Coordinates of C-alpha atoms and ligand atoms in Angstrom, one line a residue:
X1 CA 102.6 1.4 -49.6
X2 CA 103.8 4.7 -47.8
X3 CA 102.2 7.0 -45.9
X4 CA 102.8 10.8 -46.4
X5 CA 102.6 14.5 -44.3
X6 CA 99.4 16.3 -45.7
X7 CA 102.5 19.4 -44.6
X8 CA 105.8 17.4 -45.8
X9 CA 105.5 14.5 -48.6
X10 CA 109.1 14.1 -47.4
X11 CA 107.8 12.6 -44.3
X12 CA 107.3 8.8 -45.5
X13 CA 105.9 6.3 -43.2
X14 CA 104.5 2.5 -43.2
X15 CA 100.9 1.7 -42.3
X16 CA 101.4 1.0 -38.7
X17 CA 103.7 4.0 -37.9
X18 CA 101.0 6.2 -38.9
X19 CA 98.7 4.4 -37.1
X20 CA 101.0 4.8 -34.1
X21 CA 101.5 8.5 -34.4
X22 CA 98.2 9.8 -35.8
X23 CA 98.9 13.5 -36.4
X24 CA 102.3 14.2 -37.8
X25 CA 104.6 15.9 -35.6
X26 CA 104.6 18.9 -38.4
X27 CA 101.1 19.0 -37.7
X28 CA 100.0 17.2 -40.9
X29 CA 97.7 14.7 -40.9
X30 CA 99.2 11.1 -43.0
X31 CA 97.5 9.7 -45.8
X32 CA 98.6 6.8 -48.2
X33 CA 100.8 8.0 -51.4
X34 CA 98.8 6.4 -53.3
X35 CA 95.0 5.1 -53.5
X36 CA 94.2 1.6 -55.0
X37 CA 92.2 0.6 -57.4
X38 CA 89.2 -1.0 -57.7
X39 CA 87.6 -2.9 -61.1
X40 CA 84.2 -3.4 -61.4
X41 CA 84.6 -7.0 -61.8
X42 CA 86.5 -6.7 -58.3
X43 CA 83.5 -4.8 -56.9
X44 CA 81.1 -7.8 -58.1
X45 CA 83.3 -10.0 -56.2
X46 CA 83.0 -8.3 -53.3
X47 CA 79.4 -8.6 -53.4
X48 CA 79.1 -12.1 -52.6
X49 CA 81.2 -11.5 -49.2
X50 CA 80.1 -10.8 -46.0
X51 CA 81.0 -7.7 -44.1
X52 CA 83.7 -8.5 -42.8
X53 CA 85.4 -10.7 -45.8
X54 CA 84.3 -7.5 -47.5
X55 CA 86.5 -5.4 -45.0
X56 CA 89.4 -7.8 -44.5
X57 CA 89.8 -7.6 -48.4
X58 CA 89.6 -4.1 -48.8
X59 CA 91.5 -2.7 -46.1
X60 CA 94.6 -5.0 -47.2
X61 CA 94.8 -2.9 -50.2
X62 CA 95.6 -0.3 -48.0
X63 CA 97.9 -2.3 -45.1
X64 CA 100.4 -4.2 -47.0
X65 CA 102.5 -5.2 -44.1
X66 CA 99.1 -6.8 -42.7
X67 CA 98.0 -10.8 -43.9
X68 CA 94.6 -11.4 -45.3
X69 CA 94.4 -13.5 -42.4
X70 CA 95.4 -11.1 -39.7
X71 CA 93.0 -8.3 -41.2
X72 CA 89.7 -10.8 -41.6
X73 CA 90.1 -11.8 -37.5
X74 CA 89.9 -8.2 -36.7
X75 CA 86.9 -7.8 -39.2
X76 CA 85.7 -11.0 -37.5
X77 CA 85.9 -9.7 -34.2
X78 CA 84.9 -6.2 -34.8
X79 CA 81.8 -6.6 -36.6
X80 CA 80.4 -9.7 -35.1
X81 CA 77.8 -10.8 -33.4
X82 CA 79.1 -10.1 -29.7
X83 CA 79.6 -6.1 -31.2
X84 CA 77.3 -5.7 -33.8
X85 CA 73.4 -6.7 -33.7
X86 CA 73.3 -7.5 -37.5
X87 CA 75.2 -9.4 -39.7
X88 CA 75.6 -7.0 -42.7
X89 CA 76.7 -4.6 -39.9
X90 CA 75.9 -1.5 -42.2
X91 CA 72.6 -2.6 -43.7
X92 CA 71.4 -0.5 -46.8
X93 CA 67.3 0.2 -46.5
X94 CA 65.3 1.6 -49.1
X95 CA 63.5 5.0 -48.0
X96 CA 62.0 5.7 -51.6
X97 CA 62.6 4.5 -55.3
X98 CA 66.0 6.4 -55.5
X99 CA 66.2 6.9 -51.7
X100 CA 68.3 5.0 -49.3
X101 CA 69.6 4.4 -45.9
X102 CA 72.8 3.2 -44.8
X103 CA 72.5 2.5 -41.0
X104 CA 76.1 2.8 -39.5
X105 CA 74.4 2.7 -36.0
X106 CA 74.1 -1.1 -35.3
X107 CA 77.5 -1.6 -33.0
X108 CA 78.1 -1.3 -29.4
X109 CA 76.8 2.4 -29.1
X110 CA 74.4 3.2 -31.4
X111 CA 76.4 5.4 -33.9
X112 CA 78.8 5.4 -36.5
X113 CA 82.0 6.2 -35.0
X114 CA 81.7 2.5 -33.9
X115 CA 82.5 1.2 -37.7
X116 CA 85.9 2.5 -37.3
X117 CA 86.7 2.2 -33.3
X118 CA 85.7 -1.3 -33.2
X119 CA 88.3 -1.8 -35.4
X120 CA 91.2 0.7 -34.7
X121 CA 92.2 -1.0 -31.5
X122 CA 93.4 -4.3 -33.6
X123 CA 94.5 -2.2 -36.1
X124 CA 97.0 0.1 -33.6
X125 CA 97.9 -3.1 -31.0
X126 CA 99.3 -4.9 -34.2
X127 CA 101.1 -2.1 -35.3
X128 CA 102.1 -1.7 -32.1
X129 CA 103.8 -4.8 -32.7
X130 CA 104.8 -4.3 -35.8
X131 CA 106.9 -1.4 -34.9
X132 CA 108.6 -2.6 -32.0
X133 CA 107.0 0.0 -30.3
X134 CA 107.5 -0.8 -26.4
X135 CA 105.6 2.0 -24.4
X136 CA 101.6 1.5 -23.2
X137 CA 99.7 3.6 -25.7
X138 CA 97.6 6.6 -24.3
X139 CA 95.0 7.4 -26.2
X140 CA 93.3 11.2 -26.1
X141 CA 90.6 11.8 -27.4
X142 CA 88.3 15.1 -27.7
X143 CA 85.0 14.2 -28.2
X144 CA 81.5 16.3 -29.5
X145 CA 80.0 13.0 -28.2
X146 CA 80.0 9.7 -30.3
X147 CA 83.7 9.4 -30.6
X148 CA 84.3 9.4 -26.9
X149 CA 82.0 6.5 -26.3
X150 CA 82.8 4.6 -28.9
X151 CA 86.6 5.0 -28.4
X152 CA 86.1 3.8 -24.5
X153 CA 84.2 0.7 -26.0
X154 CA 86.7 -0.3 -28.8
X155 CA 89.8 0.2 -25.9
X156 CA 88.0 -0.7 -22.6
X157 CA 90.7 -3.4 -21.3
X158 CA 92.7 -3.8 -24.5
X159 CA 95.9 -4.7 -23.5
X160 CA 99.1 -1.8 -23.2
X161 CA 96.6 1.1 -23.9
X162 CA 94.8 3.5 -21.6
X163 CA 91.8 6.1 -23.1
X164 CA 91.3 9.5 -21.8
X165 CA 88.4 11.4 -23.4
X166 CA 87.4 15.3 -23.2
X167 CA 83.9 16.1 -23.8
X168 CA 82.8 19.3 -23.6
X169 CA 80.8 20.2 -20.3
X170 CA 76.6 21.3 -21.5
X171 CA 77.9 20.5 -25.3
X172 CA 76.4 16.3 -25.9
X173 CA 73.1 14.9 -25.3
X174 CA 72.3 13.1 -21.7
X175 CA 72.3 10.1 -23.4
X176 CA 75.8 10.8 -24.6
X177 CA 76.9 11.7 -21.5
X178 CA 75.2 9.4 -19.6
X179 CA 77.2 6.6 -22.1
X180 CA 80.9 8.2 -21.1
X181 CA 80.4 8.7 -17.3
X182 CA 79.3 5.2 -16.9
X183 CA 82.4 3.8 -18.9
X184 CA 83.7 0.4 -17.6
X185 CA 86.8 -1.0 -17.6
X186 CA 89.9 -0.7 -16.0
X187 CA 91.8 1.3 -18.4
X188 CA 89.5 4.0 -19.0
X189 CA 89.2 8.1 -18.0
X190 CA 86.5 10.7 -18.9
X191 CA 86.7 14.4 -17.6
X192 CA 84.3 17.2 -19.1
X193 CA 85.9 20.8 -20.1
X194 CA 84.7 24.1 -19.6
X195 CA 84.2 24.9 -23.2
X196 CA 82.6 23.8 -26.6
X197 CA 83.9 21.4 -29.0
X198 CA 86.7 22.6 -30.5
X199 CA 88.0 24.1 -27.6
X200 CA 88.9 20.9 -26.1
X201 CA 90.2 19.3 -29.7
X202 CA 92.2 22.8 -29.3
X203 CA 93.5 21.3 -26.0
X204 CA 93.7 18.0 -26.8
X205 CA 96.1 19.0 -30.1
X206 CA 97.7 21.2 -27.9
X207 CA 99.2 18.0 -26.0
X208 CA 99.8 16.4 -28.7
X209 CA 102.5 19.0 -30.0
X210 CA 104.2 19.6 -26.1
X211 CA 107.5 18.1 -26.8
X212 CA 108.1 19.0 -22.4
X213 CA 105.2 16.4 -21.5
X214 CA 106.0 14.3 -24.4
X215 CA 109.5 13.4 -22.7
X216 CA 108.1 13.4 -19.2
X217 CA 105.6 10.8 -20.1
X218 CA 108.0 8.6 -22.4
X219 CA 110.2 8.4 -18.9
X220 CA 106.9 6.9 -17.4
X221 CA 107.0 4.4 -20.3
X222 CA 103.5 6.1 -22.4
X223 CA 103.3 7.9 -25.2
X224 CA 100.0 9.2 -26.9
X225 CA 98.1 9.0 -30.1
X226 CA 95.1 9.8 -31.1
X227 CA 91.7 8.0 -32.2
X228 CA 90.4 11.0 -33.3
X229 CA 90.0 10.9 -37.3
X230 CA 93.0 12.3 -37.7
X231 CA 94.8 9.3 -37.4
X232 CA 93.8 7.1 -40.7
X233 CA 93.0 4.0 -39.0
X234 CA 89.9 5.6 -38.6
X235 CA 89.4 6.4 -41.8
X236 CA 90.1 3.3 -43.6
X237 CA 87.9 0.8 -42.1
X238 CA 84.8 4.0 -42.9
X239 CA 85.6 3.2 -46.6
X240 CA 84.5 -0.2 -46.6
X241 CA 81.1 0.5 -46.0
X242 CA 80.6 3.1 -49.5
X243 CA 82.3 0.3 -51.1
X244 CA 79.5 -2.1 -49.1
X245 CA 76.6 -0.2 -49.8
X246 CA 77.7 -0.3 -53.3
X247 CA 77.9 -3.7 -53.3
X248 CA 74.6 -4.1 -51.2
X249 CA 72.7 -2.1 -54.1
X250 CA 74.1 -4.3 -57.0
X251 CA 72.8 -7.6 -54.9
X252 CA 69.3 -6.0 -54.4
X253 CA 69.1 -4.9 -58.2
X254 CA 69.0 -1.1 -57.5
X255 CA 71.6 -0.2 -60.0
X256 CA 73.3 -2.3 -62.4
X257 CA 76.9 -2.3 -62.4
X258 CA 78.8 0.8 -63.2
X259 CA 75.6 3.1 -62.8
X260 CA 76.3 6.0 -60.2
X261 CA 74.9 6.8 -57.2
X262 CA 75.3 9.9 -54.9
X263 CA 76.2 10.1 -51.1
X264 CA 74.6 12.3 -48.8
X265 CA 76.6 12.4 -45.6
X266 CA 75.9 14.2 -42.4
X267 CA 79.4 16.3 -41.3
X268 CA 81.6 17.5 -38.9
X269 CA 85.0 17.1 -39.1
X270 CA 84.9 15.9 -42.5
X271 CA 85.6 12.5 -41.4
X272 CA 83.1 10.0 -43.1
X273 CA 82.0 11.9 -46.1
X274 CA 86.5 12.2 -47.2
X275 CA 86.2 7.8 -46.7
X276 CA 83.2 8.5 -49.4
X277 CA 85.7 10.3 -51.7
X278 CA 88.4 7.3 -51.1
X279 CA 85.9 5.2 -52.3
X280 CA 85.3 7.2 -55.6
X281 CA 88.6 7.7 -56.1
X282 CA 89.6 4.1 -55.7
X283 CA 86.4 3.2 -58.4
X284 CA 83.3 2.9 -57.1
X285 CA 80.8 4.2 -58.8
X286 CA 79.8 7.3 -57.4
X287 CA 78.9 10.8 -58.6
X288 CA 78.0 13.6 -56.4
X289 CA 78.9 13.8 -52.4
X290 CA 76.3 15.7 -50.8
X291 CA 78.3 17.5 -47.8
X292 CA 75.2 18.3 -45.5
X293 CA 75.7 20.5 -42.2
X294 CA 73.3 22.0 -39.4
X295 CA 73.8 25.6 -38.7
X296 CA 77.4 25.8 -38.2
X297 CA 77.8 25.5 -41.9
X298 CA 81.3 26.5 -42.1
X299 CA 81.8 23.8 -45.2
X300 CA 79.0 24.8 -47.1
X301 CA 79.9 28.2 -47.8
X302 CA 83.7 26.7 -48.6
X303 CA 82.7 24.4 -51.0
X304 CA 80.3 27.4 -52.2
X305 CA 83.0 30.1 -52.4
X306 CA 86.7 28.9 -51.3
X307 CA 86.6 30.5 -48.1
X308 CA 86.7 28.7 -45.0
X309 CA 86.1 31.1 -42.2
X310 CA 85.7 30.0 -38.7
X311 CA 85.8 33.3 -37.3
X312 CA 81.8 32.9 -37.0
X313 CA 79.0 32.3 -34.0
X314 CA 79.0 28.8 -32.7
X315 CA 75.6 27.3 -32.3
X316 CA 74.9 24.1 -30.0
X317 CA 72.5 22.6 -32.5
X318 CA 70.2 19.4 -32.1
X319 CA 72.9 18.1 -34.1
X320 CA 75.9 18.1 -31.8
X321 CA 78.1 16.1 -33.1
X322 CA 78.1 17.8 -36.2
X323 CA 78.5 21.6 -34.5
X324 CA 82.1 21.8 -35.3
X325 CA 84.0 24.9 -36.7
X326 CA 87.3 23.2 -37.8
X327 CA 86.8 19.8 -39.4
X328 CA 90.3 18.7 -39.4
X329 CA 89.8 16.3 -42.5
X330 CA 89.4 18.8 -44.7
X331 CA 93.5 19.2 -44.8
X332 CA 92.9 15.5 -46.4
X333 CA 91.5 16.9 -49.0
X334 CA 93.2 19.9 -49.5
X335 CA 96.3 17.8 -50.1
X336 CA 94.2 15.3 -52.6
X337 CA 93.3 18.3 -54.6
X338 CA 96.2 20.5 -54.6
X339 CA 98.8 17.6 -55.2
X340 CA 101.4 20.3 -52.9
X341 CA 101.9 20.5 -49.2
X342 CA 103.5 23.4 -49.6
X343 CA 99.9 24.9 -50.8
X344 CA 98.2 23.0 -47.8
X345 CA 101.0 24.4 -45.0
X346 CA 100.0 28.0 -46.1
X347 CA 96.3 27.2 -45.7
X348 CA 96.9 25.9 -42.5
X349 CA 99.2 28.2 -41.5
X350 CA 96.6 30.8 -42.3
X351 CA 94.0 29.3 -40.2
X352 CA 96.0 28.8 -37.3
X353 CA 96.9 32.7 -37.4
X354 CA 93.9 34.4 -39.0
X355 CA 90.9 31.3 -38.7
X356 CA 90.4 32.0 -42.1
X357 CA 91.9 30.8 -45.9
X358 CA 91.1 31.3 -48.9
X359 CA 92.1 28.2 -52.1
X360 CA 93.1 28.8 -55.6
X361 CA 90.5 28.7 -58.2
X362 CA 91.8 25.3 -59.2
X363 CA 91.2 23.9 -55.9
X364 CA 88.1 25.0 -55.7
X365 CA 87.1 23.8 -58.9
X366 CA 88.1 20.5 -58.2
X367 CA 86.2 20.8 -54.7
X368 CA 82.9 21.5 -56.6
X369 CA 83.7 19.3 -59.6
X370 CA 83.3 16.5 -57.0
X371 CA 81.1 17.7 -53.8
X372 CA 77.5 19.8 -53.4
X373 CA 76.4 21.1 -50.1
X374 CA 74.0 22.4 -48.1
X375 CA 72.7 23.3 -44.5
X376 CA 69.5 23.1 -42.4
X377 CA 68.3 24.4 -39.1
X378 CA 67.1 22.5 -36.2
X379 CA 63.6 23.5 -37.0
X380 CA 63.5 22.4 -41.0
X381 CA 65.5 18.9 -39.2
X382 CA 62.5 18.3 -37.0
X383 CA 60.0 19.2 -39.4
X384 CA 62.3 16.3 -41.7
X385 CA 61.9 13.7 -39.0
X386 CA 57.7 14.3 -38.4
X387 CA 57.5 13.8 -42.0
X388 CA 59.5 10.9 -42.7
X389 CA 58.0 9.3 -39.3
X390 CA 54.3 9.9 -40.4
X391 CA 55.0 9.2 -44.4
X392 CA 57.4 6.3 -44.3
X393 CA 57.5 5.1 -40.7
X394 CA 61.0 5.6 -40.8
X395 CA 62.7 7.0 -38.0
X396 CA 65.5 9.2 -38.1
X397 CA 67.9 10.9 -35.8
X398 CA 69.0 14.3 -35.7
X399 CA 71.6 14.0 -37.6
X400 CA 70.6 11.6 -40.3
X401 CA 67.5 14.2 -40.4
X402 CA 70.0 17.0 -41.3
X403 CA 71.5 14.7 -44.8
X404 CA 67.5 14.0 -45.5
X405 CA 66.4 17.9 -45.3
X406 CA 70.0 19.1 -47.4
X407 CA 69.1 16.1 -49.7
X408 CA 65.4 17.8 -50.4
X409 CA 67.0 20.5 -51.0
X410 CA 69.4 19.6 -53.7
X411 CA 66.9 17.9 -55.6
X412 CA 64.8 20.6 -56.1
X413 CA 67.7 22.7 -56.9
X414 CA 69.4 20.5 -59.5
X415 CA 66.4 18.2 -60.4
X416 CA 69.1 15.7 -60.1
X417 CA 67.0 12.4 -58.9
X418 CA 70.4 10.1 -59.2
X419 CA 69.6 7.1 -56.6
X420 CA 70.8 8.3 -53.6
X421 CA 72.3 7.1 -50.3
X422 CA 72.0 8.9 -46.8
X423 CA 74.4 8.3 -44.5
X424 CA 72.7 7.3 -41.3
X425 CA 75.1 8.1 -38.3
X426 CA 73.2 7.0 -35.2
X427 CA 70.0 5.7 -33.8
X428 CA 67.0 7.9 -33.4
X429 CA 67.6 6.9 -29.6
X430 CA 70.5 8.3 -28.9
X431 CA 68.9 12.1 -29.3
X432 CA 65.5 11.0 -27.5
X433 CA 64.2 14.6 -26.6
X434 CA 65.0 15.8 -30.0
X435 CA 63.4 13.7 -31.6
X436 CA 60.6 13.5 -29.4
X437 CA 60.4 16.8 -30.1
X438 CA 60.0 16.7 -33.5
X439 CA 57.2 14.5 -32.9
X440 CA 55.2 16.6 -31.6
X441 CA 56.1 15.3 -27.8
X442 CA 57.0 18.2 -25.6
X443 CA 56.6 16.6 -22.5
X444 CA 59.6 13.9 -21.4
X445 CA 60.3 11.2 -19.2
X446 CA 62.8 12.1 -16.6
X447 CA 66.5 10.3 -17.0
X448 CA 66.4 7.2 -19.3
X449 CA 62.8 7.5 -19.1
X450 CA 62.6 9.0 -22.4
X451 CA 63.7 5.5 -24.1
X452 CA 60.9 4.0 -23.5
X453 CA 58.8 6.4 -23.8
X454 CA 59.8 7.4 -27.4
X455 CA 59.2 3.4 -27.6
X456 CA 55.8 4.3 -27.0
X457 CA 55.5 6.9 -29.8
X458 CA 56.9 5.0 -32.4
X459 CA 56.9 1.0 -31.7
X460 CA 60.3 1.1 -32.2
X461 CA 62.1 -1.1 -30.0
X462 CA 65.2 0.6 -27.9
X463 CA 68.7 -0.6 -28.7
X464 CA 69.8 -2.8 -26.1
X465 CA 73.4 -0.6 -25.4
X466 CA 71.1 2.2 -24.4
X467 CA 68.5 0.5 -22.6
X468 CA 70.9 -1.5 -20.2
X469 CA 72.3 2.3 -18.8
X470 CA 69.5 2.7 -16.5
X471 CA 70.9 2.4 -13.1
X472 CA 74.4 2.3 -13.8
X473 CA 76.6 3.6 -11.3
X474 CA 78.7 7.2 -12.7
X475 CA 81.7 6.4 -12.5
X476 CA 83.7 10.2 -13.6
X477 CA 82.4 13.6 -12.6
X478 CA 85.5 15.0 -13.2
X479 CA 85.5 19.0 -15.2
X480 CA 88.2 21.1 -16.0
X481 CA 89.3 24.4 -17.4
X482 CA 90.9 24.1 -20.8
X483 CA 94.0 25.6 -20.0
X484 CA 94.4 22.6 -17.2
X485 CA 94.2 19.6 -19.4
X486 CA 97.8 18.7 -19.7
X487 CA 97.6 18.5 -15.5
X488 CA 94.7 15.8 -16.1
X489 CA 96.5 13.7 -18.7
X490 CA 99.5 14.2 -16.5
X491 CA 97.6 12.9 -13.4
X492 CA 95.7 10.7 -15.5
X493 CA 99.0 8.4 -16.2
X494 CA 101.0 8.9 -13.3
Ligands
PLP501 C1 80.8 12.1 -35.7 C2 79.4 12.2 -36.2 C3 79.1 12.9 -37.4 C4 80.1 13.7 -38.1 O1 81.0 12.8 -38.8 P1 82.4 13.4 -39.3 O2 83.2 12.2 -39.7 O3 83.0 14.2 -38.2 O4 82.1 14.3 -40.4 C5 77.7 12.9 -37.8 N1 76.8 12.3 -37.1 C6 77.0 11.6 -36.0 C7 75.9 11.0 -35.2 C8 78.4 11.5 -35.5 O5 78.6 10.8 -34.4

C-alpha cells in the first residue's frame, strides 16, 4: 500500500517513508491510497483478541512491509503492563443505557495521546530501518500539553532519536507542565514559548519547511520529523481503539452485530475524531461523529456552514488541549471528501494567506452527511462534571466533560438516542483545579497538593504517573520568543 500528498497524489510513498517524513515537504499531510476493509465476520474475530493482538492485526492492514510478528511486539510492548495499568488498555464503561465511556487515559501519562506515542517510536525506529535511513532522528514537537509529555515518554532513551518539545508559556495546566519540566532521560529537551498554541505549531512547521537548517543539520548527521498527528503513525494506532470499543460492545451484548453506534469525541486538531472516520470507513459500524469543542469552536461552525475562519479571539479554556484554531487534520479530511488535491491546495493556500476558506457545497454535504457538532463553555463543562459526579459517580475531566455537555445537547436537538460512545481523553487528575472547581472546591492544595486532595473529594484513587511527581527535581526552565526557535533546535542538536 502507498502513501499519498493530501497537496500532490503524485507524491507516492511506502509506510515507513511517511512515517519518517511526517509532513510532506509540499506541505501536505500523507495518508494511505487506499483504506482497508473490514467484514463483520472479521470484526467478530477480533473480538476474542486482546488489545494488542487486536492492534497488531489491524494496523498490518495498513503497514504491509511490516510482519504480523513485528507489529504484535510493538503492541506487546506498548500496551503492556510496564506502560499501561489495564489490560484492555482502552476499557469501554457504561455511563447510562446508551451511554458509554471509552477511557484512553490508562498509559504512562494519563491521557490519550499515549495510545498512539507508546507506539510511534517502534513504529518510526523500524522504519527507520526499513529505509536505510542513517541520520539520529530529531523529533519536534509543539505541544498544547498532552502530546509533549507523552511524546518524551514514548522517545525518552530510544535509541538514534532525540525529542525537543514547545509548549506554550501560561497555555497548559501545572500538572501538564509539571509532567514536561521533570522529563527524564538522556535524550530529551523541553523549552516554553512566548505565545499560545498555535503559535509555536506555527514555529515548529516553520522548521520543518527551512530547507537552510535542514542541510545544516543533515551535515551534523540529524534530520527531523514530527510526532505531531500530522505524521500518520499517530493516527493509525488511534484507529484500533473505535475498532476496540466496537468489539468491546459486541462482547458485553450492547449491540448486536452490525447495529450502529455514534462517537462523540473531544477536538483539537482533528486528530482522534478523523481515526473514528477511518474506522467507519474501513466498516465498522458507526453512524454519527459527534465533533465536540470548547469555546474556540472554529469546527463547529465549519461543519455548520463550510467556512473555516480562524481569524477569531483565542480563548485559554479549561480545556487546553483542545483550544486550537487550526486543527491540522482537517486537510485529512478535506482530501477524503474532495477526492482532489488540487481542491485541498487552494483551501490551504487560502488559509495560509487569508486564515479563512470556504468548501464547495459537495464537500460540505459530505462533511455533514457524516459528522454533527457542537460547543460548550467552561461553565456548562463544570456544571457537566458536578452532575455526572453527584448522579453517576463518574468522574470526568475537562475535556471528556466538553463531549458529555455537546452530547446533551445533540440529543435533545435530534432526539437521536443511538448508543453512544464518549471519547474519554485524560484522567480527571490531570486538570485537578478545574475540576475541583466544578465540584464546588474553590479552595486548593498548593503544588501536587491538589491530587490528593481531589482524592479526598471523590475517593478516587490518584494515578500512580502523577502522584510519583511530587518532589521531582525540574530539570528545563528554558522560554523563548517564537521567532527564536530555530536558534534552540539549532543549540539543541549541536
Ligand atoms: C490532544 C487532546 C485532545 C484533542 O485531540 P485531537 O486529536 O487534537 O482532536 C482532547 N483532549 C485531550 C485531553 C487531549 O490531550
Amino acid at each position: 500500500m502507498y502513501y499519498v500528498s493530501t497537496r500532490d497524489s503524485s507524491r507516492r510513498l511506502t509506510a515507513s517513508q511517511a512515517i519518517v517524513e511526517g509532513l510532506s515537504r509540499d506541505g501536505g499531510l500523507y495518508l494511505p491510497e487506499e483504506i482497508p476493509q473490514l467484514t463483520m465476520d472479521e470484526i467478530k474475530a477480533l473480538a476474542a483478541l486482546s488489545y494488542p493482538e487486536r492492534a497488531a492485526k489491524l494496523m498490518k492492514l495498513y503497514l504491509d512491509e511490516f510482519t504480523g510478528e513485528e507489529l504484535l511486539g510493538f503492541a506487546k510492548n506498548a500496551y503492556g503492563p510496564a506502560k499501561f495499568d489495564t489490560p484492555a488498555a482502552a476499557p469501554v464503561v457504561k455511563l447510562t443505557e446508551n451511554t458509554y465511556i471509552q477511557e484512553l487515559w490508562h498509559g504512562p501519562t494519563c491521557a490519550f495521546k499515549d495510545m498512539a506515542l507508546q507506539m510511534l517510536p517502534y513504529l518510526l525506529t523500524a522504519s527507520l530501518k526499513k529505509t536505510g535511513e542513517e541520520k539520529t532522528v530529531c523529533i519536534l514537537v509543539a505541544t498544547s500539553g498532552d502530546t509533549g509529555k507523552a511524546a518524551l515518554e514514548g522517545f525518552r532513551d530510544v535509541d538514534r532519536t532525540k525529542i525537543l518539545v514547545f509548549y506554550p508559556d501560561g497555555g497548559v495546566s501545572e500538572m501538564q507542565k509539571l509532567q514536561m519540566v521533570t522529563q527524564e532521560g538522556k535524550n530529551v529537551g523541553v523549552c516554553a514559548v512566548r505565545g499560545n498554541f498555535d503559535d509555536a505549531q506555527t514555529g515548529v512547521k516553520r522548521i520543518f519547511s527551512d530547507e537552510a537548517l535542514r542541510e545544516e543539520l543533515a551535515v551534523r548527521g540529524y534530520f527531523l520529523s514530527s510526532a505531531n498527528s500530522i505524521n500518520w503513525g499517530r493516527l493509525l494506532p488511534q484507529i484500533v481503539y473505535y475498532v476496540s470499543a466496537y468489539c468491546d460492545l459486541l462482547n458485553a451484548g450492547a449491540v448486536s452485530a452490525g447495529e450502529r453506534v455514534n462517537f462523540c469525541v473531544p477536538t483539537g486538531n482533528f486528530g482522534n475524531i478523523l481515526s473514528g472516520f477511518y474506522a467507519k470507513k474501513m466498516g465498522v459500524p458507526i453512524g454519527r461523529l459527534i465533533c465536540a469543542s470548547n469555546e474556540n469552536n472554529v469546527l463547529t461552525d465549519f461543519i455548520r456552514t463550510g467556512t473555516y475562519d480562524r481569524n477569531r479571539p483565542f480563548y485559554q479554556t479549561a480545556s487546553p488541549s483542545m483550544d486550537i484554531l487550526i486543527s491540522s487534520n482537517l486537510e485529512r479530511l478535506l482530501s477524503l471528501l474532495s477526492g482532489s488535491d488540487e481542491e485541498v491546495r487552494g483551501y490551504m493556500q487560502r488559509l495560509s494567506e487569508t486564515g479563512k476558506y470556504t468548501v464547495s457545497d459537495r464537500v460540505l454535504r459530505a462533511v455533514q452527511a457524516e459528522f454533527s457538532c457542537g460547543f460548550c463553555t467552561d461553565a456548562q463543562g463544570a456544571q457537566t462534571i458536578g452532575k455526572t459526579f453527584r448522579e453517576k459517580q463518574y468522574l470526568l475531566d475537562t475535556h471528556t466533560a466538553v463531549a458529555c455537555t455537546v452530547l446533551d445537547a445533540y440529543r435533545a436537538e435530534t432526539g437521536d438516542e443511538t448508543l453512544t460512545v464518549v471519547e474519554s481523553t485524560a484522567s480527571p487528575f490531570k486538570f485537578c483545579a478545574s475540576v475541583l472547581d466544578a465540584l464546588g472546591v474553590a479552595e486548593h492544595a498548593p503544588g501536587t497538593g491538589v491530587l490528593s486532595q481531589l482524592t479526598a473529594e471523590t475517593g478516587r484513587p490518584a494515578p500512580k504517573p502523577l502522584a510519583s511527581l511530587a518532589g521531582k527535581p525540574v530539570r528545563f526552565g528554558q522560554i523563548t520568543d517564537k521567532a527564536d526557535m530555530r536558534a534552540v533546535v539549532a543549540e539543541f542538536l549541536r
